[in-house]
Short mmCIF file of C-alpha atoms and ligand atoms in Angstrom, two decimals:
data_model
loop_
_atom_site.label_atom_id
_atom_site.label_comp_id
_atom_site.label_asym_id
_atom_site.label_seq_id
_atom_site.Cartn_x
_atom_site.Cartn_y
_atom_site.Cartn_z
CA MET A 1 -18.27 30.93 -122.35
CA ASP A 2 -14.53 31.50 -122.89
CA ALA A 3 -13.52 34.87 -124.35
CA PRO A 4 -12.45 34.58 -128.02
CA PRO A 5 -8.69 34.61 -128.66
CA HIS A 6 -7.18 38.07 -128.85
CA VAL A 7 -4.05 38.60 -130.96
CA LEU A 8 -1.77 41.64 -130.91
CA ILE A 9 -0.24 42.25 -134.33
CA LEU A 10 2.87 44.34 -134.42
CA PRO A 11 4.34 45.33 -137.80
CA PHE A 12 7.56 47.21 -138.45
CA PRO A 13 6.13 50.66 -139.27
CA ALA A 14 6.70 50.73 -143.07
CA GLN A 15 4.43 50.06 -146.04
CA GLY A 16 5.95 46.71 -147.06
CA HIS A 17 5.37 45.36 -143.53
CA VAL A 18 2.06 47.01 -142.59
CA LYS A 19 0.29 45.70 -145.69
CA PRO A 20 0.84 41.94 -145.31
CA MET A 21 0.38 42.09 -141.54
CA LEU A 22 -2.91 43.99 -141.86
CA THR A 23 -4.06 41.44 -144.42
CA LEU A 24 -3.29 38.70 -141.91
CA ALA A 25 -5.19 40.67 -139.25
CA GLU A 26 -8.28 40.78 -141.48
CA LEU A 27 -8.05 37.03 -142.13
CA LEU A 28 -7.78 36.26 -138.42
CA CYS A 29 -10.81 38.47 -137.68
CA HIS A 30 -12.72 36.71 -140.44
CA ALA A 31 -12.02 33.44 -138.63
CA GLY A 32 -13.54 34.80 -135.40
CA LEU A 33 -10.41 36.00 -133.60
CA HIS A 34 -10.10 39.47 -132.11
CA VAL A 35 -7.09 41.47 -133.24
CA THR A 36 -5.45 44.65 -132.01
CA PHE A 37 -3.24 46.04 -134.78
CA ILE A 38 -0.44 48.21 -133.47
CA ASN A 39 0.55 51.10 -135.67
CA THR A 40 2.62 54.18 -135.17
CA ASP A 41 0.47 57.33 -134.92
CA HIS A 42 1.79 58.43 -138.30
CA ASN A 43 0.89 55.21 -140.13
CA HIS A 44 -2.48 55.04 -138.41
CA HIS A 45 -3.33 58.47 -139.76
CA ASN A 46 -2.10 57.54 -143.27
CA LEU A 47 -4.02 54.27 -143.30
CA ARG A 48 -7.26 56.06 -142.46
CA ARG A 49 -6.58 58.72 -145.09
CA SER A 50 -5.75 56.20 -147.85
CA SER A 51 -8.40 53.56 -147.45
CA SER A 52 -12.06 54.12 -146.76
CA ALA A 53 -12.72 50.37 -146.63
CA PRO A 54 -14.78 49.45 -143.55
CA ARG A 55 -12.73 47.31 -141.16
CA PRO A 56 -13.91 44.06 -139.57
CA HIS A 57 -15.67 44.75 -136.24
CA ARG A 58 -13.24 42.44 -134.43
CA LEU A 59 -10.26 44.55 -135.56
CA ARG A 60 -9.10 47.35 -133.27
CA PHE A 61 -6.22 49.72 -133.79
CA ALA A 62 -3.82 50.93 -131.16
CA SER A 63 -0.96 53.26 -131.82
CA ILE A 64 2.43 53.92 -130.37
CA PRO A 65 3.36 57.61 -130.44
CA GLY A 66 6.78 59.05 -131.14
CA VAL A 67 8.37 56.19 -133.13
CA HIS A 68 7.85 57.52 -136.67
CA ARG A 69 10.77 59.04 -138.58
CA PRO A 70 10.54 60.13 -142.23
CA ASN A 71 13.78 58.46 -143.26
CA ILE A 72 14.19 54.66 -143.13
CA THR A 73 17.62 54.72 -141.44
CA ASP A 74 16.30 57.02 -138.71
CA LEU A 75 13.26 54.76 -138.38
CA PHE A 76 15.56 51.80 -137.57
CA PHE A 77 17.30 53.91 -134.89
CA SER A 78 13.95 55.01 -133.51
CA VAL A 79 12.71 51.42 -133.25
CA MET A 80 15.96 50.46 -131.50
CA ASP A 81 15.76 53.34 -129.00
CA ASN A 82 12.06 53.94 -128.41
CA PHE A 83 10.00 50.94 -129.21
CA LYS A 84 10.36 48.41 -126.38
CA PRO A 85 9.34 50.59 -123.39
CA LYS A 86 6.48 52.09 -125.38
CA PHE A 87 5.26 48.65 -126.42
CA ARG A 88 5.47 47.40 -122.83
CA ASP A 89 3.45 50.45 -121.65
CA LEU A 90 0.85 49.78 -124.31
CA VAL A 91 0.45 46.12 -123.34
CA VAL A 92 0.15 47.07 -119.65
CA SER A 93 -2.32 49.88 -120.35
CA MET A 94 -4.63 47.56 -122.28
CA GLY A 95 -5.82 46.03 -118.99
CA GLY A 96 -8.11 43.00 -118.92
CA PRO A 97 -6.88 39.47 -119.53
CA PRO A 98 -3.53 39.24 -121.35
CA PRO A 99 -3.70 38.75 -125.11
CA THR A 100 -3.59 35.17 -126.35
CA CYS A 101 -0.42 35.85 -128.32
CA ILE A 102 1.62 38.50 -130.09
CA ILE A 103 2.33 38.21 -133.81
CA ALA A 104 5.38 40.41 -134.20
CA ASP A 105 7.30 41.44 -137.26
CA GLY A 106 10.58 39.53 -137.40
CA ILE A 107 12.46 42.84 -137.31
CA MET A 108 10.59 43.94 -134.18
CA ALA A 109 11.54 40.70 -132.43
CA VAL A 110 13.86 42.10 -129.76
CA GLY A 111 11.20 44.21 -128.02
CA ALA A 112 8.31 41.86 -128.76
CA VAL A 113 9.99 38.68 -127.51
CA GLU A 114 11.31 40.38 -124.37
CA VAL A 115 7.93 41.91 -123.47
CA GLY A 116 6.23 38.59 -124.32
CA GLU A 117 8.63 36.67 -122.07
CA GLU A 118 8.21 39.17 -119.21
CA ARG A 119 4.45 38.96 -119.33
CA GLY A 120 4.02 35.30 -120.26
CA ILE A 121 2.53 36.00 -123.68
CA PRO A 122 3.63 33.65 -126.52
CA VAL A 123 5.17 35.41 -129.51
CA ILE A 124 4.96 34.25 -133.11
CA CYS A 125 7.31 36.08 -135.48
CA PHE A 126 6.11 37.04 -138.94
CA ARG A 127 9.05 37.65 -141.26
CA THR A 128 7.29 39.39 -144.14
CA GLN A 129 9.88 38.15 -146.64
CA SER A 130 10.83 35.02 -148.54
CA ALA A 131 12.18 31.86 -146.93
CA CYS A 132 15.43 32.32 -148.92
CA SER A 133 16.06 35.79 -147.54
CA THR A 134 15.02 34.81 -144.00
CA TRP A 135 17.51 31.92 -144.22
CA THR A 136 20.17 34.29 -145.53
CA TYR A 137 19.69 36.80 -142.68
CA LEU A 138 19.93 33.90 -140.24
CA HIS A 139 23.43 33.24 -141.63
CA LEU A 140 24.86 36.74 -141.13
CA THR A 141 27.07 35.59 -138.26
CA LYS A 142 28.23 32.53 -140.22
CA LEU A 143 29.06 34.72 -143.21
CA ILE A 144 31.33 36.75 -140.93
CA GLU A 145 32.90 33.66 -139.33
CA ASP A 146 33.61 32.19 -142.77
CA GLY A 147 35.19 35.44 -143.95
CA GLU A 148 32.57 36.01 -146.67
CA ILE A 149 31.66 39.45 -145.30
CA PRO A 150 32.78 42.20 -145.19
CA PHE A 151 34.04 42.57 -148.76
CA SER A 152 35.27 45.30 -151.02
CA GLY A 153 33.31 46.85 -153.86
CA GLU A 154 35.64 45.46 -156.56
CA THR A 155 34.88 41.81 -155.86
CA MET A 156 31.12 41.76 -156.09
CA ASP A 157 30.88 38.78 -158.45
CA LEU A 158 32.66 36.28 -156.19
CA PRO A 159 30.37 33.39 -155.19
CA ILE A 160 29.04 32.95 -151.65
CA THR A 161 29.42 29.39 -150.44
CA SER A 162 28.58 29.32 -146.74
CA ILE A 163 24.78 29.40 -146.79
CA PRO A 164 23.62 25.76 -146.85
CA GLY A 165 21.15 25.01 -149.61
CA LEU A 166 21.99 28.22 -151.48
CA GLU A 167 25.69 27.50 -152.12
CA ASN A 168 25.72 28.06 -155.84
CA LEU A 169 23.14 30.79 -156.07
CA PHE A 170 24.48 34.01 -154.62
CA ARG A 171 27.35 36.26 -155.52
CA ARG A 172 28.44 38.95 -153.08
CA ARG A 173 26.20 41.44 -154.87
CA ASP A 174 23.16 39.20 -154.23
CA LEU A 175 23.41 39.30 -150.43
CA PRO A 176 21.10 41.63 -148.44
CA SER A 177 22.18 45.25 -148.86
CA ILE A 178 23.47 45.49 -145.26
CA CYS A 179 26.26 43.09 -146.26
CA ARG A 180 27.69 45.94 -148.36
CA ILE A 181 28.36 47.92 -145.18
CA GLY A 182 32.08 47.51 -144.60
CA ASP A 183 31.88 48.15 -140.84
CA LEU A 184 30.33 45.17 -139.07
CA GLN A 185 29.80 47.26 -135.93
CA ASN A 186 27.55 49.57 -137.91
CA PRO A 187 24.31 49.95 -135.90
CA ILE A 188 22.03 49.08 -138.84
CA PHE A 189 24.00 45.88 -139.52
CA GLN A 190 23.85 45.05 -135.80
CA PHE A 191 20.11 45.84 -135.76
CA PHE A 192 19.50 43.00 -138.23
CA VAL A 193 21.85 40.60 -136.44
CA THR A 194 20.12 41.12 -133.09
CA GLN A 195 16.55 41.16 -134.43
CA THR A 196 17.19 37.96 -136.40
CA SER A 197 18.71 36.28 -133.38
CA ALA A 198 15.77 37.34 -131.14
CA MET A 199 13.37 35.99 -133.77
CA THR A 200 14.68 32.48 -133.12
CA ARG A 201 13.30 32.73 -129.55
CA ALA A 202 9.73 32.98 -130.87
CA SER A 203 7.27 30.10 -130.56
CA ALA A 204 6.70 29.84 -134.29
CA LEU A 205 7.42 31.55 -137.60
CA ILE A 206 5.03 32.91 -140.24
CA LEU A 207 6.42 33.50 -143.74
CA HIS A 208 4.86 35.38 -146.63
CA THR A 209 5.66 32.66 -149.15
CA PHE A 210 4.12 29.43 -150.37
CA GLN A 211 5.32 25.89 -149.92
CA ASN A 212 5.96 24.96 -153.55
CA LEU A 213 8.04 28.06 -154.22
CA GLU A 214 10.56 27.48 -151.44
CA ALA A 215 10.01 23.96 -150.06
CA ALA A 216 13.71 23.12 -149.63
CA ILE A 217 14.58 26.25 -147.65
CA ILE A 218 11.37 26.10 -145.59
CA ALA A 219 12.47 22.57 -144.62
CA LYS A 220 15.88 23.89 -143.55
CA LEU A 221 14.23 26.64 -141.47
CA GLY A 222 12.36 23.85 -139.71
CA ALA A 223 15.59 23.00 -137.87
CA ILE A 224 15.37 26.39 -136.13
CA PHE A 225 11.61 26.96 -135.94
CA PRO A 226 9.60 23.89 -134.91
CA THR A 227 6.45 25.39 -136.41
CA ILE A 228 6.37 27.37 -139.66
CA TYR A 229 3.30 28.74 -141.41
CA PRO A 230 3.97 29.69 -145.07
CA ILE A 231 0.79 31.66 -145.85
CA GLY A 232 1.49 33.65 -149.03
CA PRO A 233 0.33 35.22 -151.23
CA LEU A 234 -1.73 36.87 -148.50
CA HIS A 235 -3.64 39.22 -150.79
CA ALA A 236 -4.86 36.19 -152.73
CA LEU A 237 -5.89 34.39 -149.52
CA LEU A 238 -7.83 37.51 -148.54
CA LYS A 239 -9.69 37.58 -151.84
CA ALA A 240 -10.35 33.85 -151.77
CA GLN A 241 -11.66 33.85 -148.21
CA ILE A 242 -13.48 37.18 -147.96
CA THR A 243 -15.25 37.27 -151.31
CA ASP A 244 -17.39 40.28 -150.32
CA HIS A 245 -14.43 42.34 -149.10
CA PRO A 246 -15.29 45.97 -149.95
CA SER A 247 -11.80 46.98 -151.06
CA PRO A 248 -9.13 44.30 -150.85
CA SER A 249 -6.44 46.02 -152.88
CA ASP A 250 -6.16 49.31 -150.98
CA SER A 251 -6.93 48.13 -147.48
CA GLY A 252 -3.25 48.13 -146.42
CA SER A 253 -2.09 51.12 -148.44
CA LEU A 254 -0.51 54.03 -146.57
CA ILE A 255 -0.66 56.24 -149.67
CA PRO A 256 -3.90 57.07 -151.57
CA GLN A 257 -4.03 55.07 -154.83
CA ASP A 258 -4.69 56.86 -158.12
CA ARG A 259 -7.10 54.62 -160.02
CA SER A 260 -7.08 56.71 -163.21
CA CYS A 261 -4.23 54.59 -164.57
CA LEU A 262 -6.63 51.63 -164.87
CA THR A 263 -8.59 53.60 -167.48
CA TRP A 264 -5.34 54.36 -169.31
CA LEU A 265 -4.49 50.63 -169.23
CA ASP A 266 -7.90 49.83 -170.76
CA SER A 267 -6.79 51.69 -173.90
CA GLN A 268 -3.53 49.75 -174.38
CA PRO A 269 -2.97 46.54 -176.40
CA SER A 270 -2.94 43.22 -174.58
CA ARG A 271 0.29 42.42 -172.64
CA SER A 272 2.00 45.45 -174.17
CA VAL A 273 2.61 47.66 -171.11
CA VAL A 274 5.66 47.71 -168.86
CA TYR A 275 4.57 48.58 -165.31
CA VAL A 276 7.33 50.36 -163.38
CA SER A 277 7.41 50.77 -159.62
CA PHE A 278 10.21 50.92 -157.08
CA GLY A 279 7.99 50.42 -154.02
CA SER A 280 7.63 52.73 -151.07
CA LEU A 281 11.23 53.35 -149.98
CA ALA A 282 13.68 53.26 -152.89
CA LYS A 283 15.17 56.56 -154.05
CA LEU A 284 16.65 57.51 -157.42
CA THR A 285 19.13 60.18 -158.33
CA ARG A 286 18.01 62.51 -161.09
CA GLY A 287 20.52 60.79 -163.37
CA GLN A 288 19.08 57.34 -162.67
CA PHE A 289 15.54 58.63 -163.20
CA LEU A 290 16.51 59.98 -166.64
CA GLU A 291 18.35 56.77 -167.62
CA PHE A 292 15.25 54.72 -166.80
CA LEU A 293 13.03 57.15 -168.71
CA TYR A 294 15.33 57.09 -171.76
CA GLY A 295 15.51 53.29 -171.65
CA LEU A 296 11.73 52.94 -171.46
CA VAL A 297 11.10 55.50 -174.19
CA ASN A 298 13.75 53.97 -176.47
CA SER A 299 12.25 50.49 -176.04
CA GLY A 300 9.14 51.75 -177.82
CA LYS A 301 6.84 50.00 -175.31
CA PRO A 302 4.00 51.77 -173.51
CA PHE A 303 4.76 52.18 -169.80
CA LEU A 304 2.97 52.99 -166.57
CA TRP A 305 5.38 54.36 -163.98
CA VAL A 306 4.72 55.03 -160.29
CA VAL A 307 6.68 58.21 -159.62
CA ARG A 308 6.18 58.79 -155.89
CA SER A 309 6.52 62.43 -154.84
CA ASP A 310 9.72 61.47 -152.96
CA LEU A 311 11.11 58.99 -155.53
CA VAL A 312 13.85 61.30 -156.79
CA LEU A 313 16.32 62.43 -154.12
CA GLU A 314 15.37 65.84 -152.79
CA GLU A 315 18.64 67.55 -153.71
CA ASP A 316 18.18 66.27 -157.30
CA ARG A 317 14.65 67.53 -157.94
CA VAL A 318 15.76 70.53 -159.97
CA ASP A 319 16.47 69.88 -163.64
CA GLU A 320 13.84 70.06 -166.32
CA THR A 321 13.13 66.78 -168.12
CA PRO A 322 14.36 67.00 -171.76
CA GLU A 323 11.55 67.93 -174.17
CA GLU A 324 12.01 64.77 -176.29
CA LEU A 325 11.30 62.63 -173.23
CA MET A 326 8.26 64.69 -172.27
CA VAL A 327 6.81 64.25 -175.77
CA ALA A 328 7.43 60.47 -175.82
CA THR A 329 6.05 60.08 -172.29
CA ARG A 330 2.86 61.91 -173.26
CA GLU A 331 2.54 59.63 -176.31
CA ARG A 332 2.96 56.26 -174.68
CA GLY A 333 3.50 56.73 -170.98
CA CYS A 334 1.37 57.23 -167.90
CA LEU A 335 2.87 58.50 -164.64
CA VAL A 336 1.06 58.28 -161.30
CA ASP A 337 1.99 59.03 -157.69
CA TRP A 338 0.81 55.66 -156.39
CA ALA A 339 -1.17 52.98 -158.22
CA PRO A 340 -3.60 50.24 -157.23
CA GLN A 341 -0.72 47.83 -157.82
CA GLU A 342 -2.49 44.51 -157.38
CA GLU A 343 -5.13 45.54 -159.93
CA VAL A 344 -2.51 46.94 -162.30
CA LEU A 345 -0.57 43.67 -162.26
CA ALA A 346 -3.78 41.72 -162.86
CA HIS A 347 -4.75 43.94 -165.83
CA TRP A 348 -4.63 42.21 -169.24
CA ALA A 349 -2.66 45.10 -170.79
CA VAL A 350 0.35 44.61 -168.48
CA GLY A 351 3.09 42.41 -169.93
CA GLY A 352 6.07 43.05 -167.66
CA PHE A 353 7.06 44.63 -164.35
CA LEU A 354 10.19 46.72 -163.86
CA THR A 355 10.48 46.40 -160.09
CA HIS A 356 12.78 47.04 -157.14
CA SER A 357 12.10 43.42 -156.10
CA GLY A 358 10.41 44.29 -152.82
CA TRP A 359 8.99 41.07 -151.52
CA ASN A 360 5.33 42.13 -151.67
CA SER A 361 5.77 43.30 -155.25
CA THR A 362 7.51 40.04 -156.13
CA VAL A 363 4.72 37.93 -154.64
CA GLU A 364 2.05 40.06 -156.32
CA SER A 365 3.79 39.75 -159.68
CA ILE A 366 4.15 35.98 -159.25
CA LEU A 367 0.44 35.63 -158.53
CA ALA A 368 -0.49 37.75 -161.55
CA GLY A 369 1.87 35.77 -163.81
CA VAL A 370 3.77 38.91 -164.85
CA PRO A 371 7.53 38.44 -165.47
CA MET A 372 9.95 40.93 -163.94
CA ILE A 373 12.94 43.13 -164.67
CA CYS A 374 14.62 43.47 -161.28
CA TRP A 375 16.49 46.53 -160.07
CA PRO A 376 16.97 45.98 -156.34
CA GLN A 377 18.20 48.66 -153.98
CA ILE A 378 17.89 47.83 -150.29
CA ALA A 379 17.20 45.13 -147.70
CA ASP A 380 16.15 41.73 -149.07
CA GLN A 381 15.66 43.04 -152.60
CA GLN A 382 19.10 41.85 -153.81
CA VAL A 383 18.23 38.32 -152.68
CA ASN A 384 14.75 38.42 -154.22
CA SER A 385 16.00 39.57 -157.61
CA ARG A 386 18.61 36.78 -157.73
CA CYS A 387 16.00 34.17 -156.83
CA ALA A 388 13.59 35.59 -159.43
CA SER A 389 16.17 35.42 -162.21
CA GLU A 390 18.30 32.36 -161.41
CA LEU A 391 16.20 30.11 -159.17
CA TRP A 392 12.64 30.60 -160.36
CA ARG A 393 13.46 32.00 -163.82
CA ILE A 394 10.60 34.49 -163.77
CA GLY A 395 12.61 37.58 -164.54
CA VAL A 396 15.87 39.20 -165.50
CA ASP A 397 18.18 40.84 -162.97
CA MET A 398 19.83 44.19 -163.77
CA LYS A 399 21.07 44.97 -160.27
CA ASP A 400 23.75 47.63 -159.90
CA THR A 401 23.30 49.03 -163.43
CA CYS A 402 20.66 51.28 -164.92
CA ASP A 403 22.12 52.96 -168.00
CA ARG A 404 19.59 53.61 -170.74
CA SER A 405 20.90 50.93 -173.12
CA THR A 406 20.70 48.22 -170.42
CA VAL A 407 17.16 49.30 -169.51
CA GLU A 408 16.12 49.22 -173.18
CA LYS A 409 17.71 45.78 -173.71
CA MET A 410 16.12 44.33 -170.58
CA VAL A 411 12.68 45.61 -171.65
CA ARG A 412 13.12 44.09 -175.12
CA ASP A 413 14.36 40.80 -173.65
CA LEU A 414 11.40 40.55 -171.32
CA MET A 415 8.71 41.71 -173.73
CA GLU A 416 10.07 40.03 -176.90
CA ASP A 417 13.36 38.15 -177.25
CA LYS A 418 13.33 36.00 -174.09
CA ARG A 419 9.62 36.20 -173.42
CA GLU A 420 8.58 32.72 -174.46
CA GLU A 421 11.13 31.03 -172.22
CA ILE A 422 10.46 33.27 -169.18
CA MET A 423 6.69 32.98 -169.56
CA LYS A 424 6.82 29.19 -169.26
CA SER A 425 8.18 29.29 -165.70
CA THR A 426 6.22 32.46 -164.83
CA ALA A 427 2.92 30.80 -165.76
CA GLU A 428 3.82 27.61 -163.90
CA ILE A 429 4.80 29.40 -160.68
CA SER A 430 1.73 31.65 -160.92
CA ARG A 431 -0.47 28.55 -161.13
CA MET A 432 1.22 27.11 -158.02
CA ALA A 433 0.62 30.39 -156.16
CA ARG A 434 -3.07 30.39 -157.09
CA ASP A 435 -3.44 26.73 -156.11
CA SER A 436 -1.83 27.38 -152.72
CA VAL A 437 -4.66 29.68 -151.60
CA GLU A 438 -7.51 27.40 -152.68
CA LYS A 439 -9.16 25.12 -150.14
CA GLY A 440 -6.74 22.24 -149.58
CA GLY A 441 -3.82 24.29 -150.92
CA SER A 442 -0.70 24.68 -148.79
CA SER A 443 -1.14 28.35 -147.77
CA HIS A 444 -4.85 27.88 -147.11
CA SER A 445 -4.05 24.91 -144.87
CA ALA A 446 -1.18 26.71 -143.12
CA LEU A 447 -3.50 29.62 -142.28
CA GLU A 448 -6.13 27.19 -140.95
CA LYS A 449 -3.46 25.55 -138.80
CA LEU A 450 -2.27 28.92 -137.49
CA ILE A 451 -5.84 29.84 -136.54
CA GLU A 452 -6.41 26.48 -134.85
CA ASP A 453 -3.10 26.72 -133.00
CA ILE A 454 -3.95 30.19 -131.72
CA LYS A 455 -7.41 29.02 -130.66
CA SER A 456 -5.95 26.09 -128.77
CA MET A 457 -2.67 27.86 -127.98
CA LYS A 458 -0.55 24.96 -129.13
CA PHE A 459 2.82 25.90 -130.46
CA GLY A 460 5.74 23.64 -131.11
CA GLY A 461 8.01 26.37 -129.78
CA HIS A 462 10.72 26.33 -127.26
CA VAL A 463 10.49 29.56 -125.35
CA SER A 464 6.96 30.65 -124.76
CA VAL A 465 6.75 31.27 -121.04
CA SER A 466 3.11 30.18 -120.92
CA ASP A 467 4.21 26.74 -122.13
CA LYS A 468 6.53 26.27 -119.19
C1 LIG B 501 10.29 47.06 -148.46
C2 LIG B 501 11.15 45.98 -149.14
O1 LIG B 501 11.36 46.29 -150.45
C3 LIG B 501 10.58 44.62 -148.98
O2 LIG B 501 11.29 43.66 -149.69
C4 LIG B 501 10.59 44.32 -147.55
O3 LIG B 501 10.20 43.01 -147.32
C5 LIG B 501 9.64 45.31 -146.91
O4 LIG B 501 10.09 46.63 -147.12
P1 LIG B 501 8.62 48.25 -150.22
O5 LIG B 501 9.75 49.01 -150.76
O6 LIG B 501 7.47 49.02 -149.78
O7 LIG B 501 9.02 47.29 -149.01
O8 LIG B 501 8.20 47.19 -151.37
P2 LIG B 501 7.20 46.01 -151.41
O9 LIG B 501 7.56 44.95 -150.43
O10 LIG B 501 7.13 45.58 -152.82
O11 LIG B 501 5.79 46.59 -150.96
C6 LIG B 501 5.16 47.64 -151.62
C7 LIG B 501 3.67 47.46 -151.49
O12 LIG B 501 3.06 48.68 -151.89
C8 LIG B 501 3.11 46.35 -152.37
O13 LIG B 501 2.21 45.58 -151.64
C9 LIG B 501 2.40 47.10 -153.48
O14 LIG B 501 1.21 46.48 -153.94
C10 LIG B 501 2.07 48.41 -152.85
N1 LIG B 501 2.08 49.47 -153.88
C11 LIG B 501 3.24 49.78 -154.51
C12 LIG B 501 0.90 50.09 -154.17
O15 LIG B 501 -0.16 49.81 -153.61
N2 LIG B 501 0.95 51.06 -155.13
C13 LIG B 501 2.07 51.42 -155.77
O16 LIG B 501 2.01 52.32 -156.61
C14 LIG B 501 3.27 50.75 -155.47
#
């Protein structure tokens, strides 16, 4: 009997990447494939500490030492400098027959594709973001050629016209945050240019989106990637396919979740609460933290806020919070270090989400039918917030401002004044997301096709050495 297919899954070592890729790993194991999930030592330790959920017996973990850095910029440098030789050593040290394929994060593509090509292992890239942002990153070089980047900080509202299919959507401020770096030789900017270019050498592309949300841009991506699997929302696929999963919502969490906030939510009126979270990476100055808190308190709405221990910049963690804010927060607020976010968004008491527009948070909010106030900071978040507000009309975008009166107005708009209008599109897109993971739905079918293609090793791709 042939050995079952064995897939190496390689995420970029940060929360927003580990979670969807681990969810995919569990789904592949459920379908009978064997998976080795490659973590950094640091994330492996955190994953074990944060989730006690038993793992599928076909899922193994391997870790690469010495890549972790506490700060995201340093982590990019570390991946650039350390990752490829360590990954090659790991693949060699595994022994036995070579893996069937590598599913590599789109921003780990340089090392993954090169090692895959050297050793004759096909590589599928998984860009854990939207089709719109993937398409945008693929146009970085064209944006430079057309003189659209770099730009100065005073001209942020000028429209961007050189991304086909998105001509009338973005202003300069809506481009990925790296486009704000004035120096195009900056190593972080170059990191994204080279990773994105290497990604196009993969055999196929997986996207964490669903067909009906981004059909037009997925079609455009088809000109670059012969095979695309849009398989989002992955957490919903997991729940639909593994109905006896012991703990679906914390299985990819690198930080222990505090479930006490669910009890607090139980005591709040229906759809009254604003859930606030800025994901795993975003940082606030003390001033921004206070403006958000004033805005929330002044809106009069109850709020549940994820205040990570490192949310406020270290040098700013000094001042006392004004007494009036402490009193109001005790009355109608709940602060936690890290929440069971999927369950929070699905809770009947939650009516809106003040978010940094991380892609996982966006997809989770879409599925739950919760409209968003978007305050993006880094990476693809600027793109996501623009799409949420102007393309899908499921939120309001307050990027680049966070004074207390704007926060208060945005909360009132979302929870009262503009709610009816926003809820129409939010409910419609949520329904499409839920349909996509049902049997016969687009994401369900795309996952089935991915599994079948891995089993039979058929990719439409153009570079996989084993195809030659
Ligand atoms: C970042 C970027 O924001 C994202 O767009 C990019 O694609 C990956 O890197 P992050 O800041 O972590 O990710 O945000 P997000 O993509 O939203 O992921 C956060 C994840 O953590 C979500 O799946 C969310 O459910 C989870 N989470 C968040 C919790 O489990 N508890 C919390 O309290 C907050």
